CSV table of C-alpha atoms in Angstrom, one decimal:
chain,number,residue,atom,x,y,z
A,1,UNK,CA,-17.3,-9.6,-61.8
A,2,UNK,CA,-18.1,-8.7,-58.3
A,3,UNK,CA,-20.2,-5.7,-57.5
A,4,UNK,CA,-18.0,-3.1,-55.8
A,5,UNK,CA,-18.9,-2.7,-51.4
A,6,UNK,CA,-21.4,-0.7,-50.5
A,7,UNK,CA,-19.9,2.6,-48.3
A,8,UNK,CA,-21.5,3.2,-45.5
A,9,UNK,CA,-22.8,6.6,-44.7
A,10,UNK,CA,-22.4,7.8,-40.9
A,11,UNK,CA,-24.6,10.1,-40.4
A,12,UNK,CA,-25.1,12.3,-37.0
A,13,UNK,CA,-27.9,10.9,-34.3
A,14,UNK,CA,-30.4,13.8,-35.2
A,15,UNK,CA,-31.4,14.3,-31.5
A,16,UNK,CA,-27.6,14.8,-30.6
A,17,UNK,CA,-27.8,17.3,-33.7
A,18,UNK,CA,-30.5,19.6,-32.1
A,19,UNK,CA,-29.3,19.3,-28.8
A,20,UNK,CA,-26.0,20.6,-29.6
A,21,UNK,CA,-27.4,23.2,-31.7
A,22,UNK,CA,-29.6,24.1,-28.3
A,23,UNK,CA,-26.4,24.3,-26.2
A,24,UNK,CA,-24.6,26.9,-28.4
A,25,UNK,CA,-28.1,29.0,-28.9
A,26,UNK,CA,-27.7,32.3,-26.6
A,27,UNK,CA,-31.1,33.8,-27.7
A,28,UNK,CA,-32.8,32.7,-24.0
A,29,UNK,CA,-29.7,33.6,-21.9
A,30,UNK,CA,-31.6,37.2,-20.9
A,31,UNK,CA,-34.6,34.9,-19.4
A,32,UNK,CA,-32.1,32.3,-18.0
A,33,UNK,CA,-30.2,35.6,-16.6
A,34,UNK,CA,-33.4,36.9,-14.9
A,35,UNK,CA,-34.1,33.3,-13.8
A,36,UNK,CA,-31.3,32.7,-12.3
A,37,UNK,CA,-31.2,35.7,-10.2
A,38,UNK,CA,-34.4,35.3,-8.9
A,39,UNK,CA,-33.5,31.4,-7.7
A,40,UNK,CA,-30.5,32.9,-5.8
A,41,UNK,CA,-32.5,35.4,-4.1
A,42,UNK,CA,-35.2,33.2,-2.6
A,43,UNK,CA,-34.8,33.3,1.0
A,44,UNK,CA,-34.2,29.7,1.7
A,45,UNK,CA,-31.5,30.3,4.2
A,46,UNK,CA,-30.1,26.6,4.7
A,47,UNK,CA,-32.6,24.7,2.7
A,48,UNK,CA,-30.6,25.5,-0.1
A,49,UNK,CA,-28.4,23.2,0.7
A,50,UNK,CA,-30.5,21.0,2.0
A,51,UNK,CA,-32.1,21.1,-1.4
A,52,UNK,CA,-28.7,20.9,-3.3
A,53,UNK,CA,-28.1,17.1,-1.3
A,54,UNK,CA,-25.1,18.1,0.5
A,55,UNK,CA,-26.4,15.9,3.1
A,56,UNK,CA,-26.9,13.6,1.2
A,57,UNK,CA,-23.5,13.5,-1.0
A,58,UNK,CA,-25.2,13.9,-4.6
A,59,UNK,CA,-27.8,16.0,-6.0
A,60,UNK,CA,-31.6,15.2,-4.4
A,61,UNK,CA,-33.4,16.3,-7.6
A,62,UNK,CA,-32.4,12.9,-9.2
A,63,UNK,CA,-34.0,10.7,-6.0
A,64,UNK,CA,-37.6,13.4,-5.9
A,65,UNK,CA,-38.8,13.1,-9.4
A,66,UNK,CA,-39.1,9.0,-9.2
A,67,UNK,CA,-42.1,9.8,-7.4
A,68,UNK,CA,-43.8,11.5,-9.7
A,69,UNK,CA,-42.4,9.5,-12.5
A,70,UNK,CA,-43.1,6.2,-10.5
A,71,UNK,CA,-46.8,7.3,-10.1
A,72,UNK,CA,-47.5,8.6,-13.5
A,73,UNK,CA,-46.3,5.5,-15.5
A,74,UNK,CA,-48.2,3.3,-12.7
A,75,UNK,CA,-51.3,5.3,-13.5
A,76,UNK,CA,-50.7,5.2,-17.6
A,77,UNK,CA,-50.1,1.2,-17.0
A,78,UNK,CA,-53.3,1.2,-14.9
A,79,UNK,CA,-55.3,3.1,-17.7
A,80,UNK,CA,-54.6,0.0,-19.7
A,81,UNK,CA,-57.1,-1.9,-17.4
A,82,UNK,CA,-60.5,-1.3,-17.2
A,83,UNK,CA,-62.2,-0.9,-13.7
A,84,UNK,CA,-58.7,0.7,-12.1
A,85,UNK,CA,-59.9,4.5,-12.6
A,86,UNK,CA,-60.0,5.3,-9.3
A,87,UNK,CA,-56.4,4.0,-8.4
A,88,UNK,CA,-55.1,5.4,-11.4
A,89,UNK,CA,-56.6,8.7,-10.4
A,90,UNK,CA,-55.3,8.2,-7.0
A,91,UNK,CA,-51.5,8.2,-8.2
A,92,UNK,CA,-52.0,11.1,-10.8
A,93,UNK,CA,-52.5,13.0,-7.8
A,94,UNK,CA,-49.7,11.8,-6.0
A,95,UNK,CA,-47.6,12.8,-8.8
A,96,UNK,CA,-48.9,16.6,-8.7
A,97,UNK,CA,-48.2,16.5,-5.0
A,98,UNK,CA,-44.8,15.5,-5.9
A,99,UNK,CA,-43.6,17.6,-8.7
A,100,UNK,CA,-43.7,20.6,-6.6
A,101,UNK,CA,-40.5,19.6,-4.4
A,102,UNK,CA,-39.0,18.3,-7.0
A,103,UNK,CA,-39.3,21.1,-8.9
A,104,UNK,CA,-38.0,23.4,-6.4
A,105,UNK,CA,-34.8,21.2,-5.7
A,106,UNK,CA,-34.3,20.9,-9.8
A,107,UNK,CA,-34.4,24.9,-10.1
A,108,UNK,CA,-31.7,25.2,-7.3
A,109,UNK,CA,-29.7,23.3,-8.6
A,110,UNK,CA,-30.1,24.9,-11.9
A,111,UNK,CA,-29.1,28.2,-11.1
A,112,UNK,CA,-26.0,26.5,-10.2
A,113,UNK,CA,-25.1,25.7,-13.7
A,114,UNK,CA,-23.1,27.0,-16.6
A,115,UNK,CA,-25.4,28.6,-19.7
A,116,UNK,CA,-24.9,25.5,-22.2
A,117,UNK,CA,-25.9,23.5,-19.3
A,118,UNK,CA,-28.8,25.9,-18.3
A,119,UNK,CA,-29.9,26.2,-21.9
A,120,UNK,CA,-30.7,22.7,-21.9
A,121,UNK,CA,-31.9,22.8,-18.4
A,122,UNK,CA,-34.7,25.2,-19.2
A,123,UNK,CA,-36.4,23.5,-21.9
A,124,UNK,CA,-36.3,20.4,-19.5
A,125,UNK,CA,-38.4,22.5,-16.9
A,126,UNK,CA,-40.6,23.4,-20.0
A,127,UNK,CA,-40.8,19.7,-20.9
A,128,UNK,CA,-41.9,19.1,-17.5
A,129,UNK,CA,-44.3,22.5,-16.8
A,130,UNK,CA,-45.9,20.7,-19.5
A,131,UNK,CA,-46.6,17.6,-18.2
A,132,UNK,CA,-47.4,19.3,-14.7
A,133,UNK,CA,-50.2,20.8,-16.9
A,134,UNK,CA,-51.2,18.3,-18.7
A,135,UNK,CA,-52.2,15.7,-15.6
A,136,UNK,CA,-53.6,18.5,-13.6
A,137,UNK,CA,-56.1,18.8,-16.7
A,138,UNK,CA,-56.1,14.8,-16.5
A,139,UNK,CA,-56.8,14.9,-12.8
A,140,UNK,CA,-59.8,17.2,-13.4
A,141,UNK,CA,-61.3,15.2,-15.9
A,142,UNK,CA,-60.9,12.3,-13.8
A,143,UNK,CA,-62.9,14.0,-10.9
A,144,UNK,CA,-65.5,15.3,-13.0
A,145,UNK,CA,-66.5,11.9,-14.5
A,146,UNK,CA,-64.7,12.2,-17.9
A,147,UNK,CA,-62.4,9.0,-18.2
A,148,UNK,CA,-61.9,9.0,-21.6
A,149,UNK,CA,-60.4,13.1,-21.7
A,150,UNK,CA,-58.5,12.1,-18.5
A,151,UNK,CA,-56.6,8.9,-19.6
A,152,UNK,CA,-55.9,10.9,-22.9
A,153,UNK,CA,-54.3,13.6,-20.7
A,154,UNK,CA,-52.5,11.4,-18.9
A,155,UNK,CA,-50.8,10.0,-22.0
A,156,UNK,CA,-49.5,13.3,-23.5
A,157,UNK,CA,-48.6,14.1,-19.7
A,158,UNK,CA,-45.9,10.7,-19.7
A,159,UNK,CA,-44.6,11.5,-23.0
A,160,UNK,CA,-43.7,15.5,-21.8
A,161,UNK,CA,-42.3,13.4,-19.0
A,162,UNK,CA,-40.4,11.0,-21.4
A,163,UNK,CA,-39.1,14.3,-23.4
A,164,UNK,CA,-38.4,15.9,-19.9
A,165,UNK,CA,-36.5,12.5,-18.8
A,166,UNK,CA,-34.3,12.3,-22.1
A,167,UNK,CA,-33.1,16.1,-21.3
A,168,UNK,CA,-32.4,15.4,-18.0
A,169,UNK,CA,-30.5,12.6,-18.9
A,170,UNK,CA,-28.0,14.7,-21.6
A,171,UNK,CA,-27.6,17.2,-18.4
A,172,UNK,CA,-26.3,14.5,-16.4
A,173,UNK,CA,-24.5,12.2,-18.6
A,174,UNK,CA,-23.4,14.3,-21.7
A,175,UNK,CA,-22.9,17.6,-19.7
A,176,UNK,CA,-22.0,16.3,-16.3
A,177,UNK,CA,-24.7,18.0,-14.3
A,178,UNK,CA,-24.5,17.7,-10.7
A,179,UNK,CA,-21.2,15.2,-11.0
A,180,UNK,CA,-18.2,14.9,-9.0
A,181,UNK,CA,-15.7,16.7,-11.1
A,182,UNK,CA,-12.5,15.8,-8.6
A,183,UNK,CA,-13.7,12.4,-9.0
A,184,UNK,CA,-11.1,11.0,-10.8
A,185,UNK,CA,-8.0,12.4,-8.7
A,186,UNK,CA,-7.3,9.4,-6.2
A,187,UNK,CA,-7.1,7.2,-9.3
A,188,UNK,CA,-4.9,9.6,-11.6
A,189,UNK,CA,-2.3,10.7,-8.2
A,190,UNK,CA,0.3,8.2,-8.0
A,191,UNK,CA,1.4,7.1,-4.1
A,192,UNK,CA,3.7,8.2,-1.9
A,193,UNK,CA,5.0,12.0,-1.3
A,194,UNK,CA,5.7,14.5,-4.4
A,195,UNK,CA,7.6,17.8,-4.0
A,196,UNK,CA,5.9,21.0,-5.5
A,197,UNK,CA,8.1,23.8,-4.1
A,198,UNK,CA,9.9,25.3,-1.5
A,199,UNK,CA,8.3,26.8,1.2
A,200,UNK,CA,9.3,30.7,0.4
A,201,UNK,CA,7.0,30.0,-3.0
A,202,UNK,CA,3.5,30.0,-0.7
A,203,UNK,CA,3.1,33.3,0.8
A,204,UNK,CA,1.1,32.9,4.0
A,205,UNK,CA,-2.6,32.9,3.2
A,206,UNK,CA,-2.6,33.0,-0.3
A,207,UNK,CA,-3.9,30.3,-2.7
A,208,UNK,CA,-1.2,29.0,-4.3
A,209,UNK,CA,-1.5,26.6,-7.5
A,210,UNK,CA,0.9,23.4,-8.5
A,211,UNK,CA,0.2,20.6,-10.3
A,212,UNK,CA,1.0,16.5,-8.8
A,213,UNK,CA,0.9,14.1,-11.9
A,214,UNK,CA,-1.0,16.6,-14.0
A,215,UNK,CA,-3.7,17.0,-11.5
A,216,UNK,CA,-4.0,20.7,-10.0
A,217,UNK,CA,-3.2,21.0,-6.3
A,218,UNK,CA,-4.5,24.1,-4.0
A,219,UNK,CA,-1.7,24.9,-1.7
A,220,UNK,CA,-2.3,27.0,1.5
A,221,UNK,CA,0.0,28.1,4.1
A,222,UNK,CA,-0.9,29.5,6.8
A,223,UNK,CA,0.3,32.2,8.8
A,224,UNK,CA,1.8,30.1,12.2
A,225,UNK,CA,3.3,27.4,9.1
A,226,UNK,CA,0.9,24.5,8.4
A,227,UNK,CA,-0.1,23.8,5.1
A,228,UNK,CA,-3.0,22.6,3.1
A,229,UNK,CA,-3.2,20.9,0.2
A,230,UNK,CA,-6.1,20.0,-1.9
A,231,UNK,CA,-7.1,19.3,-5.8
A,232,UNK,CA,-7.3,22.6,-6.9
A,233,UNK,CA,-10.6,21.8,-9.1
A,234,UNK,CA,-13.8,22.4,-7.5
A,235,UNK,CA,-16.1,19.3,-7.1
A,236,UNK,CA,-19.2,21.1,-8.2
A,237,UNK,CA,-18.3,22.1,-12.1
A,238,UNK,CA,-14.4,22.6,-11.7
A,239,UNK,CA,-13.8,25.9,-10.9
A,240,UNK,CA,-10.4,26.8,-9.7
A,241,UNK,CA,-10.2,27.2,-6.2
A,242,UNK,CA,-6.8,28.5,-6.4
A,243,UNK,CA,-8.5,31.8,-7.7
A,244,UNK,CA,-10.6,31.9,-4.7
A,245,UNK,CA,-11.1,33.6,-1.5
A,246,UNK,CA,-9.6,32.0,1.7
A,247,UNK,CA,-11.4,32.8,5.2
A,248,UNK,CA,-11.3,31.2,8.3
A,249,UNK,CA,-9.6,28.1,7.3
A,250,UNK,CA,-12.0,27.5,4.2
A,251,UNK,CA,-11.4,28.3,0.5
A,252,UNK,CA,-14.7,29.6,-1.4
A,253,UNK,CA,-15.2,28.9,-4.9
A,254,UNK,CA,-14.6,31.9,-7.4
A,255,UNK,CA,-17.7,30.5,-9.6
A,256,UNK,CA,-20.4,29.7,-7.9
A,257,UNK,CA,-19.3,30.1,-3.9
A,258,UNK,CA,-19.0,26.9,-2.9
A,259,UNK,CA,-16.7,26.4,0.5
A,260,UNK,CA,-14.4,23.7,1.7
A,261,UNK,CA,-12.9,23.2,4.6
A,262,UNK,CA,-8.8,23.4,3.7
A,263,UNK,CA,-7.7,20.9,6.4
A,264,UNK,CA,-9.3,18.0,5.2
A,265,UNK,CA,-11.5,19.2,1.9
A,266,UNK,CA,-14.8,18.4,3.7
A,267,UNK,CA,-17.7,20.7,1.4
A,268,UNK,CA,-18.8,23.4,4.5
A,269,UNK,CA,-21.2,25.0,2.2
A,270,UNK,CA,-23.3,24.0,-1.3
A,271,UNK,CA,-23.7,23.6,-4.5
A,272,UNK,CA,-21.0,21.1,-4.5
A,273,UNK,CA,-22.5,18.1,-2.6
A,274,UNK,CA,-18.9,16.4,-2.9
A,275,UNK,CA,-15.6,17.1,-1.1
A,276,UNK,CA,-12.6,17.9,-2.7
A,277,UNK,CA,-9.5,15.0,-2.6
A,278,UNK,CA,-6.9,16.6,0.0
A,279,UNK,CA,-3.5,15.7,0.9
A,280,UNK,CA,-1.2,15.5,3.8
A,281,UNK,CA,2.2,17.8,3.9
A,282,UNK,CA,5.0,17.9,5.3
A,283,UNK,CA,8.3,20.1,4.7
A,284,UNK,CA,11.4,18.7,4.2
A,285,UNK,CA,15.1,20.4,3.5
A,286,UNK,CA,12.6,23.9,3.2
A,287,UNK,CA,10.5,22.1,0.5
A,288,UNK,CA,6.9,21.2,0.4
A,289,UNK,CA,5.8,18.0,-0.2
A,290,UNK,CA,2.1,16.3,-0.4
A,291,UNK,CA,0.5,13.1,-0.9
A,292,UNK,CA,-3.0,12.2,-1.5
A,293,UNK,CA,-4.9,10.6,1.6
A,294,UNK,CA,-8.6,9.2,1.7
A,295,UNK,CA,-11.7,11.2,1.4
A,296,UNK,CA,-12.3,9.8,5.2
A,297,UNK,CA,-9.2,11.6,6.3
A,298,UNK,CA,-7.8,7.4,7.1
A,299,UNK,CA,-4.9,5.8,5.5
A,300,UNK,CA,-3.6,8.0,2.4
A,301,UNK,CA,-3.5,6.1,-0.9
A,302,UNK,CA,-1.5,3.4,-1.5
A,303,UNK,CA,0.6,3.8,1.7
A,304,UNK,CA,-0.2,2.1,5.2
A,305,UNK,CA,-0.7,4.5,8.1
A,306,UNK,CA,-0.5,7.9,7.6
A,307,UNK,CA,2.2,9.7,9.0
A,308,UNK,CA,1.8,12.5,11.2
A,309,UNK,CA,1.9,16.2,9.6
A,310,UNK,CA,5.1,17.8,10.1
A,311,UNK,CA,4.5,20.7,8.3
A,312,UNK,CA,4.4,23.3,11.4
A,313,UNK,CA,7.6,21.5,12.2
A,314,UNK,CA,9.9,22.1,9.3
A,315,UNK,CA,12.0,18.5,9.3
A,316,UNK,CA,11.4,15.0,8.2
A,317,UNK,CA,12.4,12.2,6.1
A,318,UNK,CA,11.6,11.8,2.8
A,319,UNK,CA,10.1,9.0,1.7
């Protein structure tokens, strides 16, 4: 007689367990309130984008802290050698140098944030406080002779980096920190034109929502008749433009004031460091119609040449 299988018990990761519990805990959110106030109201002026990696399309605080990571686990692997205490000493120091613009760039971006995402976010900059801490006490120790106290240091400083690392990696990856959240609208919009109204439905000026295969679309007409048509989702963290304000030919974020251009989606002003998908129009038989065109403004998807606008001319052929 056969002994009966064995069920297998699937249990939750324990680390997942915590961190979710951290996401959902709103005991800090008067600090993270206070923080986040004072991070907008530095005077950076444009830095702030500049620190946010609109230039740059992508967040910057991902491309700073390899230095300081780089140099710290050079200088741990270094420690493991006798005779290297003076280069290992050297990149500790580089590190410190480092952490301060990295740090800056991180807590920009930060402020930008939802609270589950901020919650998490702020015992990351604990996590890495700490290791700041920790290999400026190594670095002393180094200088003053002590090599034993200063390699120790260094050891708890890489595993406050390791913990620091691991949260920063949930922000990205599990909560979608600093991602393109329009991402995925080229590949979900099918080709060629859709209708999404007639033209009396999109009062001059005012935001105007429809939806193209399930995807949100931000429709704006303007007051001599062209219209605009974008994905209605915000790039940054999905916040819907269509509730937003529109000046000077630029829509602005309700959430956290990002601004993009309407004619072509192009991101005038931070945090999102990605444009928004935009389409071409036209008007045909008194009806709006749109289709999806490249980020570049070039050939729209899945068509050949793109056709000229003819939505200030009120006639064409439908396609």
């Amino acid at each position: 007689m056969s002994a009966s299988p064995r069920r297998r018990v699937m249990r939750q990761n324990r680390v997942l367990w915590l961190l979710d519990r951290l996401e959902r805990e709103p005991r800090a959110d008067a600090v993270i309130d206070t923080l986040r106030r004072g991070v907008r109201a530095l005077p950076l002026g444009r830095g702030r984008d500049l620190l946010h990696g609109r230039w740059l399309g992508h967040p910057v605080h991902p491309l700073l802290v390899q230095v300081p990571i780089g140099s710290w686990l050079s200088a741990a692997v270094l420690d493991l050698r006798p005779g290297r205490s003076r280069e290992s000493r050297l990149l500790v120091g580089v590190g410190l140098g480092a952490a301060a613009p990295s740090a800056v760039a991180g807590w920009v971006d930060w402020a930008e944030l939802h609270h589950r995402q901020q919650r998490i976010g702020l015992v990351h900059a604990l996590s890495n406080t700490t290791a700041v801490g920790l290999y400026a006490a190594s670095l002393v120790c180094r200088v003053k002779g002590r090599e034993g106290a200063g390699r120790a240091y260094g050891f708890l400083g890489l595993t406050a980096v390791g913990v620091g690392g691991m949260l920063g990696g949930h922000l990205a990856y599990r909560q979608a920190s600093g991602a393109n959240h329009a991402e995925e609208v080229p590949n979900v919009v099918s080709p060629g034109w859709h209708r999404i109204g007639s033209v009396d439905e999109f009062p001059a000026g005012e935001p105007v929502r429809r939806s193209v295969d399930d995807v949100p679309v931000l429709v704006v007409r303007e007051s001599g008749g062209a219209v605009h048509a974008l994905a209605e989702r915000c790039s940054h963290l999905a916040g819907p433009l269509s509730e937003g304000t529109v000046a000077d030919g630029c829509v602005r974020c309700p959430w956290h004031g990002s601004v993009f251009r309407l004619s072509d989606g192009w991101n005038v002003r931070g945090p999102a460091t990605a444009p928004q998908p935009s389409f071409e129009t036209r008007i045909t038989g008194g009806h709006v119609e749109v289709r999806l065109r490249h980020q570049n403004g070039g050939e729209p998807a899945g068509q050949g040449k793109p056709t000229r606008s003819r939505a200030a001319h009120g006639h064409g052929d439908h396609d």
